[in-house]
Coordinates of C-alpha atoms in Angstrom, one line a residue:
M1 CA -4.6 -20.4 -29.7
S2 CA -2.3 -18.4 -27.3
P3 CA -2.2 -19.2 -23.5
L4 CA -3.2 -15.6 -22.8
Y5 CA -6.2 -15.9 -25.1
E6 CA -7.3 -19.1 -23.4
H7 CA -6.7 -17.5 -19.9
L8 CA -8.9 -14.5 -20.7
N9 CA -11.6 -16.7 -22.2
Q10 CA -12.2 -18.6 -19.0
P11 CA -15.4 -17.1 -17.7
E12 CA -15.2 -17.7 -14.0
G13 CA -12.9 -19.1 -11.3
H14 CA -9.3 -18.6 -10.5
W15 CA -9.7 -15.2 -8.9
L16 CA -6.8 -15.9 -6.5
R17 CA -4.6 -17.0 -9.3
D18 CA -5.4 -13.9 -11.3
S19 CA -4.7 -11.7 -8.2
L20 CA -1.3 -13.3 -7.7
L21 CA -0.4 -12.9 -11.4
L22 CA -1.3 -9.2 -11.3
L23 CA 0.6 -8.7 -8.0
I24 CA 3.7 -10.4 -9.5
L25 CA 3.5 -8.5 -12.8
F26 CA 2.8 -5.1 -11.5
G27 CA 4.6 -5.6 -8.2
F28 CA 7.8 -5.6 -10.3
L29 CA 6.8 -2.5 -12.1
F30 CA 5.6 -0.6 -9.1
L31 CA 8.3 -1.6 -6.6
V32 CA 11.6 -2.4 -8.3
G33 CA 14.0 0.5 -8.3
L34 CA 12.0 2.7 -6.0
G35 CA 15.1 3.8 -4.2
S36 CA 17.2 4.4 -7.3
A37 CA 16.4 8.1 -7.8
P38 CA 16.8 10.8 -5.1
L39 CA 13.8 12.5 -3.5
I40 CA 12.5 15.3 -5.7
D41 CA 11.7 18.7 -4.1
P42 CA 9.3 20.0 -3.0
D43 CA 6.7 17.1 -2.7
E44 CA 8.9 14.1 -2.1
G45 CA 11.2 16.0 0.3
R46 CA 8.2 17.2 2.2
Y47 CA 6.4 13.9 2.5
A48 CA 9.5 12.1 3.6
E49 CA 10.7 14.8 6.1
I50 CA 7.4 15.2 8.0
P51 CA 7.3 11.4 8.9
R52 CA 11.0 11.5 9.7
E53 CA 10.4 14.3 12.1
M54 CA 7.5 12.4 13.6
L55 CA 9.8 9.5 14.4
V56 CA 12.5 11.8 15.8
R57 CA 10.1 13.8 18.0
G58 CA 7.8 10.9 18.9
D59 CA 4.8 13.0 18.2
F60 CA 2.3 11.6 15.6
V61 CA -0.4 14.1 16.3
T62 CA 1.1 17.5 15.3
P63 CA 2.9 17.3 11.9
T64 CA 6.0 19.5 11.5
L65 CA 8.2 20.4 8.5
N66 CA 11.7 21.8 9.3
Y67 CA 10.4 21.5 12.9
V68 CA 7.6 24.1 12.6
K69 CA 3.9 23.2 12.5
Y70 CA 2.6 22.1 9.1
F71 CA -1.2 21.6 8.8
E72 CA -1.8 21.5 5.1
K73 CA -2.6 17.8 5.0
P74 CA -4.1 15.2 7.4
P75 CA -1.6 12.5 8.7
L76 CA -2.5 9.2 7.1
L77 CA 0.3 9.3 4.5
Y78 CA 2.7 10.6 7.1
W79 CA 1.8 7.7 9.4
A80 CA 2.2 5.2 6.6
N81 CA 5.6 6.7 5.6
A82 CA 6.8 6.8 9.2
G83 CA 5.9 3.2 9.7
S84 CA 7.7 2.2 6.5
M85 CA 10.8 4.1 7.6
A86 CA 10.7 2.6 11.0
V87 CA 10.7 -0.9 9.5
F88 CA 13.0 -0.4 6.5
G89 CA 15.1 2.6 7.4
Q90 CA 15.2 6.3 6.5
H91 CA 15.9 6.2 2.8
E92 CA 14.1 6.7 -0.6
F93 CA 12.7 3.2 -1.0
A94 CA 11.0 3.2 2.4
A95 CA 9.7 6.7 1.9
R96 CA 8.1 5.8 -1.5
L97 CA 6.8 2.4 -0.6
P98 CA 3.4 3.3 0.8
S99 CA 2.5 5.4 -2.3
A100 CA 3.7 2.6 -4.6
L101 CA 1.7 0.0 -2.7
S102 CA -1.4 2.3 -2.9
G103 CA -1.1 2.3 -6.7
L104 CA -0.5 -1.5 -6.8
F105 CA -3.4 -2.3 -4.6
T106 CA -5.6 0.1 -6.7
V107 CA -4.9 -2.1 -9.7
L108 CA -5.8 -5.2 -7.7
L109 CA -8.9 -3.5 -6.4
T110 CA -10.0 -2.6 -9.9
Y111 CA -9.7 -6.3 -10.9
L112 CA -11.7 -7.5 -7.9
A113 CA -14.4 -4.9 -8.3
G114 CA -14.6 -5.3 -12.1
R115 CA -15.0 -9.1 -11.6
R116 CA -18.2 -8.5 -9.5
L117 CA -19.5 -5.6 -11.6
F118 CA -18.9 -7.1 -15.1
N119 CA -17.0 -10.4 -15.7
R120 CA -13.6 -11.9 -15.3
R121 CA -12.4 -10.8 -18.8
I122 CA -13.3 -7.2 -18.3
A123 CA -11.9 -7.2 -14.8
L124 CA -8.5 -8.6 -16.0
I125 CA -8.3 -6.3 -19.0
G126 CA -9.3 -3.3 -16.8
A127 CA -6.5 -4.1 -14.4
L128 CA -4.0 -4.4 -17.2
I129 CA -5.1 -1.1 -18.7
L130 CA -4.8 0.7 -15.4
G131 CA -1.4 -0.8 -14.6
S132 CA 0.0 0.1 -18.0
C133 CA -1.2 3.7 -18.0
A134 CA 2.2 5.3 -18.0
A135 CA 1.5 8.3 -15.8
F136 CA -0.6 6.3 -13.3
L137 CA 2.3 4.0 -12.7
L138 CA 4.9 6.7 -12.7
Q139 CA 3.0 8.8 -10.2
S140 CA 2.6 5.8 -8.0
R141 CA 6.4 5.7 -7.7
I142 CA 6.4 9.3 -6.4
I143 CA 5.5 10.3 -2.8
L144 CA 2.1 11.9 -3.2
T145 CA -1.0 12.1 -1.1
D146 CA -3.1 11.7 -4.3
M147 CA -2.2 8.0 -4.8
L148 CA -3.2 7.0 -1.3
L149 CA -6.3 9.1 -1.8
T150 CA -7.0 7.3 -5.1
F151 CA -6.9 3.9 -3.3
C152 CA -9.2 5.0 -0.5
L153 CA -11.7 6.7 -2.8
S154 CA -11.7 3.7 -5.2
A155 CA -12.3 1.4 -2.2
A156 CA -15.1 3.6 -1.0
L157 CA -16.9 4.0 -4.4
F158 CA -16.5 0.4 -5.4
S159 CA -17.9 -0.6 -2.0
F160 CA -21.0 1.6 -2.6
L161 CA -21.6 0.4 -6.1
L162 CA -21.2 -3.2 -5.0
A163 CA -23.6 -2.6 -2.1
V164 CA -26.2 -1.2 -4.6
R165 CA -26.0 -4.5 -6.6
S166 CA -25.8 -6.9 -3.7
S167 CA -28.4 -8.8 -1.8
V168 CA -29.8 -7.3 1.3
R169 CA -27.8 -9.7 3.4
H170 CA -24.5 -8.4 2.2
C171 CA -25.1 -4.8 1.3
A172 CA -25.1 -3.4 4.9
N173 CA -21.5 -4.5 5.4
L174 CA -20.5 -3.0 2.0
Y175 CA -22.1 0.3 3.0
R176 CA -20.2 0.2 6.3
L177 CA -17.0 -0.4 4.4
F178 CA -17.9 2.6 2.3
F179 CA -18.0 4.8 5.4
I180 CA -14.7 3.5 6.7
C181 CA -12.9 4.1 3.4
C182 CA -14.4 7.6 3.2
G183 CA -12.9 8.2 6.7
L184 CA -9.5 7.0 5.5
A185 CA -9.8 9.4 2.5
V186 CA -10.5 12.3 4.8
L187 CA -7.5 11.4 6.9
T188 CA -5.5 11.4 3.7
K189 CA -6.5 14.7 2.1
G190 CA -9.3 16.3 4.1
L191 CA -12.9 16.9 3.4
I192 CA -12.5 16.0 -0.2
G193 CA -12.6 12.4 1.0
I194 CA -16.4 12.8 1.6
V195 CA -17.2 15.7 -0.8
L196 CA -16.3 13.7 -3.9
P197 CA -18.1 10.5 -3.0
G198 CA -21.1 12.5 -1.9
G199 CA -21.2 14.4 -5.2
I200 CA -20.9 11.3 -7.3
I201 CA -23.6 9.4 -5.3
F202 CA -25.9 12.4 -5.4
W203 CA -25.9 12.6 -9.2
Y204 CA -26.1 8.9 -9.5
L205 CA -29.3 8.8 -7.4
L206 CA -30.7 11.8 -9.2
L207 CA -30.1 10.5 -12.8
S208 CA -31.0 6.9 -12.0
R209 CA -34.0 8.0 -9.9
R210 CA -33.1 5.4 -7.2
W211 CA -33.6 7.6 -4.1
H212 CA -35.0 4.5 -2.3
L213 CA -31.4 3.3 -1.9
L214 CA -30.9 5.9 0.8
K215 CA -33.2 3.7 3.0
E216 CA -30.9 0.7 2.6
I217 CA -27.8 2.6 4.0
P218 CA -27.1 1.8 7.7
W219 CA -26.6 5.5 8.6
V220 CA -26.1 5.1 12.3
S221 CA -23.5 2.4 12.3
G222 CA -21.9 3.9 9.1
L223 CA -21.5 7.4 10.5
L224 CA -20.3 5.9 13.8
L225 CA -17.5 4.0 11.9
F226 CA -16.7 7.1 9.9
S227 CA -16.4 9.1 13.1
L228 CA -14.2 6.5 14.8
V229 CA -11.8 6.7 11.9
T230 CA -11.6 10.5 11.6
V231 CA -12.6 12.3 14.8
P232 CA -9.9 11.2 17.2
W233 CA -7.0 12.8 15.3
F234 CA -8.9 16.0 14.6
V235 CA -9.8 16.3 18.3
L236 CA -6.3 15.6 19.5
V237 CA -4.6 18.0 17.0
S238 CA -7.1 20.7 17.8
Q239 CA -6.5 20.4 21.5
A240 CA -2.8 20.5 21.1
N241 CA -3.0 23.3 18.5
P242 CA -5.9 25.7 18.9
E243 CA -4.9 27.4 15.6
F244 CA -5.4 24.2 13.6
P245 CA -9.2 24.3 12.8
H246 CA -9.2 27.7 11.2
F247 CA -6.0 27.1 9.2
F248 CA -7.1 23.6 8.0
F249 CA -10.8 24.0 7.4
I250 CA -10.9 27.6 6.2
R251 CA -7.6 28.3 4.6
E252 CA -6.7 24.9 3.3
H253 CA -10.2 24.0 2.1
F254 CA -12.5 27.0 1.4
Q255 CA -9.8 29.5 0.5
R256 CA -7.7 27.0 -1.4
Y257 CA -10.7 26.0 -3.6
T258 CA -12.0 29.5 -4.2
S259 CA -8.8 31.6 -4.4
T260 CA -5.3 31.5 -5.8
I261 CA -3.5 31.7 -2.5
H262 CA -1.3 28.8 -3.4
R263 CA -0.5 30.2 -6.9
R264 CA -1.8 27.1 -8.7
S265 CA -4.3 28.8 -11.0
Q266 CA -4.9 27.1 -14.4
P267 CA -7.5 27.4 -17.2
F268 CA -10.8 25.5 -16.8
W269 CA -9.8 23.0 -19.5
F270 CA -6.5 22.2 -17.8
F271 CA -7.4 18.6 -16.8
L272 CA -8.5 17.5 -20.2
P273 CA -5.0 17.3 -21.7
I274 CA -3.7 16.1 -18.4
L275 CA -6.2 13.2 -18.4
L276 CA -5.1 12.2 -21.9
L277 CA -1.5 12.2 -20.9
T278 CA -2.2 10.3 -17.7
M279 CA -4.1 7.5 -19.6
L280 CA -1.5 7.0 -22.3
P281 CA -1.4 4.9 -24.4
W282 CA -5.1 4.1 -23.8
S283 CA -6.3 7.7 -24.0
F284 CA -6.9 7.6 -27.7
F285 CA -9.7 5.1 -27.0
L286 CA -11.3 7.3 -24.3
P287 CA -13.6 9.5 -26.4
G288 CA -15.3 6.5 -28.0
S289 CA -15.5 4.6 -24.7
L290 CA -17.1 7.5 -22.9
T291 CA -19.6 8.0 -25.8
K292 CA -20.5 4.3 -25.8
A293 CA -20.8 4.4 -22.0
W294 CA -23.3 7.3 -22.1
Q295 CA -25.4 5.5 -24.7
Q296 CA -25.5 2.4 -22.5
R297 CA -25.7 4.3 -19.2
H298 CA -28.8 2.5 -18.0
N299 CA -27.4 -1.0 -18.8
N300 CA -25.9 -3.4 -16.3
R301 CA -28.2 -2.2 -13.4
G302 CA -26.8 1.3 -13.4
T303 CA -23.1 0.3 -13.1
T304 CA -22.1 2.0 -16.3
L305 CA -23.8 5.3 -15.3
F306 CA -22.0 5.2 -11.9
L307 CA -18.6 4.5 -13.5
L308 CA -19.2 7.3 -16.0
L309 CA -20.2 9.9 -13.3
W310 CA -17.2 9.0 -11.2
P311 CA -14.6 10.6 -13.4
V312 CA -16.9 13.3 -14.8
I313 CA -17.8 14.7 -11.3
I314 CA -14.1 14.6 -10.2
I315 CA -12.9 16.5 -13.3
L316 CA -15.6 19.1 -13.1
F317 CA -15.1 19.6 -9.4
F318 CA -11.4 20.3 -9.8
S319 CA -11.8 22.2 -13.0
L320 CA -14.0 24.7 -11.1
S321 CA -11.3 25.1 -8.4
S322 CA -8.8 27.9 -8.4
S323 CA -6.1 25.5 -7.4
K324 CA -5.1 22.8 -9.9
L325 CA -2.4 20.2 -9.9
I326 CA -1.7 17.3 -12.2
P327 CA -2.2 14.4 -9.7
Y328 CA -5.7 15.6 -8.7
I329 CA -7.3 13.5 -11.4
L330 CA -5.7 10.2 -10.4
P331 CA -8.9 8.9 -8.8
T332 CA -10.6 9.0 -12.2
C333 CA -8.3 6.2 -13.6
P334 CA -9.9 3.1 -12.1
P335 CA -13.4 3.6 -13.5
L336 CA -12.0 4.8 -16.9
A337 CA -10.0 1.6 -17.1
L338 CA -13.1 -0.5 -16.6
L339 CA -15.0 1.5 -19.2
L340 CA -12.2 1.1 -21.7
A341 CA -12.1 -2.6 -21.0
S342 CA -15.8 -2.9 -21.4
R343 CA -15.7 -1.3 -24.8
I344 CA -12.7 -3.3 -26.1
T345 CA -14.1 -6.7 -25.0
A346 CA -17.4 -5.9 -26.6
H347 CA -15.7 -6.9 -29.8
W348 CA -13.9 -9.9 -28.4
H349 CA -15.7 -12.4 -30.7
T350 CA -17.2 -10.3 -33.4
R351 CA -13.8 -9.1 -34.7
R352 CA -15.5 -5.9 -36.0
P353 CA -14.1 -3.3 -33.7
D354 CA -15.4 0.3 -33.9
Y355 CA -12.1 1.8 -32.7
T356 CA -9.9 1.4 -35.7
T357 CA -9.7 5.2 -36.2
A358 CA -8.2 5.5 -32.7
Q359 CA -5.8 2.7 -33.5
A360 CA -4.7 4.3 -36.7
T361 CA -4.2 7.7 -35.1
L362 CA -2.1 6.3 -32.3
A363 CA -0.1 4.2 -34.8
I364 CA 0.7 7.2 -37.0
I365 CA 1.7 9.4 -34.0
L366 CA 4.0 6.7 -32.5
F367 CA 5.7 6.2 -35.9
L368 CA 6.3 9.9 -36.4
M369 CA 7.4 10.5 -32.9
G370 CA 9.8 7.5 -33.1
T371 CA 11.2 8.8 -36.4
A372 CA 11.8 12.3 -34.8
L373 CA 13.4 10.8 -31.7
A374 CA 15.7 8.5 -33.6
V375 CA 17.2 11.3 -35.6
L376 CA 17.0 14.0 -32.9
P377 CA 20.7 14.5 -32.4
L378 CA 21.1 15.0 -36.2
L379 CA 18.8 18.0 -36.2
T380 CA 21.5 20.7 -35.9
W381 CA 19.0 23.5 -36.3
L382 CA 17.1 22.5 -33.2
P383 CA 19.5 23.5 -30.3
P384 CA 19.6 27.2 -31.4
L385 CA 15.8 27.3 -31.4
L386 CA 15.6 25.6 -28.0
H387 CA 18.2 27.9 -26.5
A388 CA 16.2 31.0 -27.5
S389 CA 13.0 29.6 -25.9
G390 CA 13.9 30.0 -22.2
Q391 CA 15.6 28.1 -19.4
T392 CA 14.0 24.8 -20.1
G393 CA 14.9 25.1 -23.7
R394 CA 18.5 25.9 -22.8
D395 CA 18.7 22.9 -20.6
L396 CA 17.4 20.7 -23.5
A397 CA 19.7 22.4 -26.0
A398 CA 22.7 21.6 -23.6
M399 CA 21.7 17.9 -23.7
L400 CA 21.8 17.8 -27.5
S401 CA 24.8 20.0 -28.3
G402 CA 28.1 21.1 -26.8
P403 CA 31.4 19.2 -26.2
A404 CA 29.8 16.4 -24.2
P405 CA 26.1 16.1 -25.2
A406 CA 23.9 14.0 -22.9
L407 CA 21.7 12.8 -25.8
T408 CA 23.6 11.2 -28.7
L409 CA 22.4 9.2 -31.7
R410 CA 23.4 6.0 -30.0
Q411 CA 21.1 6.9 -27.1
T412 CA 18.1 8.0 -29.1
L413 CA 18.1 5.5 -31.9
L414 CA 16.9 2.5 -29.8
P415 CA 13.9 4.2 -28.1
G416 CA 13.0 5.9 -31.4
S417 CA 13.1 2.6 -33.3
L418 CA 10.9 1.0 -30.6
L419 CA 8.3 3.7 -31.1
M420 CA 8.4 3.2 -34.8
L421 CA 8.0 -0.6 -34.3
F422 CA 5.0 -0.2 -32.1
G423 CA 3.4 2.1 -34.6
L424 CA 3.9 -0.5 -37.4
L425 CA 2.6 -3.3 -35.1
L426 CA -0.5 -1.3 -34.4
I427 CA -1.2 -0.9 -38.1
W428 CA -0.9 -4.7 -38.3
S429 CA -3.3 -5.2 -35.5
I430 CA -5.9 -3.2 -37.5
R431 CA -5.6 -5.7 -40.3
T432 CA -5.9 -8.7 -38.0
R433 CA -8.9 -7.1 -36.1
S434 CA -7.7 -8.9 -33.0
S435 CA -8.6 -7.3 -29.6
L436 CA -6.1 -9.5 -27.9
L437 CA -3.3 -8.3 -30.1
L438 CA -4.3 -4.7 -29.5
I439 CA -4.4 -5.2 -25.7
S440 CA -1.0 -6.9 -25.7
L441 CA 0.6 -4.2 -27.8
L442 CA -0.7 -1.3 -25.7
C443 CA 0.2 -3.1 -22.5
C444 CA 3.7 -3.7 -23.7
F445 CA 4.0 -0.1 -24.9
G446 CA 2.8 1.3 -21.6
I447 CA 5.1 -1.0 -19.7
M448 CA 8.0 0.0 -21.9
L449 CA 7.3 3.7 -21.1
D450 CA 7.2 2.8 -17.4
L451 CA 10.6 1.2 -17.7
L452 CA 12.3 3.8 -19.9
L453 CA 11.1 7.0 -18.4
P454 CA 12.3 6.4 -14.8
W455 CA 15.6 5.2 -16.2
A456 CA 16.0 8.3 -18.3
F457 CA 14.8 10.6 -15.4
T458 CA 17.3 9.0 -13.0
R459 CA 20.1 9.4 -15.4
Y460 CA 19.4 12.9 -16.8
G461 CA 17.2 14.9 -14.6
A462 CA 16.8 13.6 -11.0
E463 CA 19.8 15.1 -9.4
R464 CA 19.0 18.6 -10.7
L465 CA 15.5 18.4 -9.0
S466 CA 16.9 17.0 -5.8
S467 CA 19.1 18.4 -3.0
R468 CA 20.6 15.0 -2.1
S469 CA 24.1 15.8 -3.5
L470 CA 24.2 19.1 -1.8
A471 CA 23.1 17.6 1.6
K472 CA 25.9 15.0 1.3
A473 CA 28.5 17.6 0.5
A474 CA 27.2 19.7 3.5
L475 CA 27.5 16.7 5.9
Q476 CA 31.0 15.9 4.6
Q477 CA 32.4 19.4 4.9
S478 CA 30.7 20.8 8.0
G479 CA 31.7 20.7 11.6
P480 CA 29.7 20.5 14.8
D481 CA 29.3 24.3 14.9
T482 CA 28.5 24.8 11.2
V483 CA 25.3 26.7 10.5
L484 CA 23.2 25.3 7.7
A485 CA 20.8 27.6 5.9
Q486 CA 18.6 27.6 2.8
S487 CA 17.2 30.3 0.6
G488 CA 13.6 29.4 0.8
P489 CA 12.6 25.9 1.8
H490 CA 14.3 22.9 0.2
Q491 CA 12.7 20.1 2.0
G492 CA 15.1 17.4 0.9
M493 CA 17.9 19.1 2.7
N494 CA 16.2 18.4 6.0
F495 CA 15.7 14.8 5.1
Y496 CA 19.2 14.0 3.9
T497 CA 21.0 16.0 6.6
G498 CA 18.7 15.0 9.4
K499 CA 19.0 18.6 10.7
R500 CA 16.9 21.7 11.0
L501 CA 18.0 24.5 8.6
I502 CA 17.7 28.3 8.9
T503 CA 15.3 29.6 6.2
V504 CA 16.3 32.8 4.5
G505 CA 13.9 35.1 2.7
D506 CA 10.5 33.8 1.6
A507 CA 9.3 31.0 3.9
D508 CA 6.8 29.9 1.3
E509 CA 4.8 26.9 2.7
L510 CA 6.5 27.3 6.1
T511 CA 5.0 30.8 6.5
F512 CA 2.2 29.6 8.8
G513 CA 4.6 27.5 10.9
S514 CA 7.1 30.3 11.2
S515 CA 4.5 32.5 12.9
Q516 CA 3.7 29.9 15.6
G517 CA 5.9 30.4 18.7
N518 CA 9.3 32.2 18.7
Q519 CA 10.9 31.1 15.4
S520 CA 12.9 34.3 14.9
G521 CA 16.3 32.6 15.0
W522 CA 15.3 30.2 12.3
F523 CA 13.6 32.5 9.7
L524 CA 15.8 35.4 8.7
S525 CA 15.5 38.2 6.2
Q526 CA 18.3 38.5 3.6
E527 CA 19.8 41.4 5.6
Q528 CA 19.8 39.5 8.9
F529 CA 21.4 36.5 7.2
M530 CA 24.2 38.5 5.7
E531 CA 25.2 39.6 9.2
L532 CA 25.5 35.9 10.1
W533 CA 27.3 35.2 6.8
R534 CA 30.0 37.7 7.6
S535 CA 30.5 36.4 11.2
D536 CA 33.4 34.1 12.3
R537 CA 31.2 31.0 12.2
Q538 CA 31.2 28.6 9.3
V539 CA 27.9 29.1 7.4
M540 CA 26.7 27.1 4.5
I541 CA 23.6 28.0 2.4
V542 CA 21.7 26.3 -0.4
I543 CA 20.6 28.8 -3.0
P544 CA 19.1 28.8 -6.5
R545 CA 21.8 29.4 -9.1
H546 CA 20.3 32.8 -10.0
E547 CA 20.9 34.1 -6.5
A548 CA 24.7 33.6 -6.7
N549 CA 25.4 37.3 -7.4
R550 CA 24.1 38.2 -3.9
Y551 CA 27.2 36.5 -2.4
A552 CA 29.8 37.2 -5.1
A553 CA 31.3 40.2 -3.2
T554 CA 32.1 37.9 -0.2
A555 CA 34.1 35.4 -2.3
P556 CA 32.2 32.3 -1.2
Q557 CA 33.3 28.7 -1.7
T558 CA 31.1 26.6 -3.9
L559 CA 31.0 23.2 -2.3
A560 CA 28.4 21.5 -4.5
D561 CA 26.4 22.3 -7.7
N562 CA 23.6 20.2 -9.0
G563 CA 22.9 22.4 -12.0
A564 CA 19.9 24.2 -10.4
L565 CA 21.1 24.7 -6.8
L566 CA 24.4 25.8 -5.3
L567 CA 25.8 25.0 -1.8
L568 CA 28.0 27.9 -0.7
S569 CA 30.2 28.3 2.3
N570 CA 31.5 31.6 3.8
R571 CA 34.9 30.0 4.7

């Protein structure tokens, strides 16, 4: 009998040892190599530059981006990132650390809550499932408000659910913790930090007919704690910036949800395939797990119903929105991980699993994908098809063909063979009917993806999506009087140069800030900038490659080229 099987079979005890093991295992995956890739624009550049400017300006109340007011998000992530950079320095690792820790602590929180809600085995397997969901871990290693929001919402909702199940003596403090965590969620991403928990709890009380729970909640002390967390910053920022309340509450909440002002419209079903991709490789087991959870929704003192409503309400809420982005559904992952663990462990001793169809489907897909990847460079008919499909296709075609292809048989054979091997091992796990083998294989597969994808991204795509190389070239070749400009915002340029840049043309997300105060010298039309470009001063500008023709007549120097952006100089 394997040590892992014996460890999972121990019913109780060792919660501290389990926690340390999870922190060691996933601490490596979440934290190692955080600074290896450059910051990706626009999100990472933005969420690193705003806290950098806070440190430079010494103002932690009014967020600025490129030194103009930026009110799209509350400040909790900015404060966390600023604190990290103050301790570790202004670089990629420090900027990414709070988001990575949020993901890591969400895994640990899922274990601790699952242990109280179910048992030790389900808690451990749920944490292993969550930590090995490829997209969950990968998005933890990117600077996003959504991962910090996921931790805060998970802490809030687990606190409420544990309060519902606790004795009267302990439930009051758990309810108070719920209010505190909701306040932190509001400081992370706005009113959604209370709207989503409120919606989930409303439907839980309605469907379980447990309205009497409202009498147990310490409303006075809870709302006081919530107010102490949230109100001070909102009051201070509104006093310093009278324009803040309308922009933040009306434009960034009501109009963002009901209109397409941010040009993020997607079809209603958008989040369903995104959820499946986020939960890989476990997503093949989701349909059966959700079906089983609905059938058993009234079991376990209402816990299953609550964990089922948690992801459903969040997905429905954002599906009805006119603004949709991939990370919005990250808060659905912790409850789904526990539901998956509950279903898999139900067959721990019976050895008659009801998910063999999902196993077989995943095995076949992995084997076919591995075969295709292994021989990808040999498919000489593929590059012409990709080249005709658009810019992304042309980029992929360039990686497969040409005098120096980035992807060769030597590079694709190993990952392709690994996918084929996992497919064959999953077929074997069907024959053995071993839940432990299935869990081990899928965890190893998810971890393999989490190791290979960042490596491949750093090697093949990161520089193209970042302005780091252009910023370094600008600093090396500029003088004290050089003017730095950008065609539209490229937030990483600010972070890597440590300077304010002139923005030419569309101000995009800086439009609101550009209208506050006199910013005329920092936001120029194309015509205004061309006058500066033709002056006697040295001027450098970062532009998308497709805008190069605008400057061709002036014979500019190309100082740097990352494949997507150019750094031009007028002399």
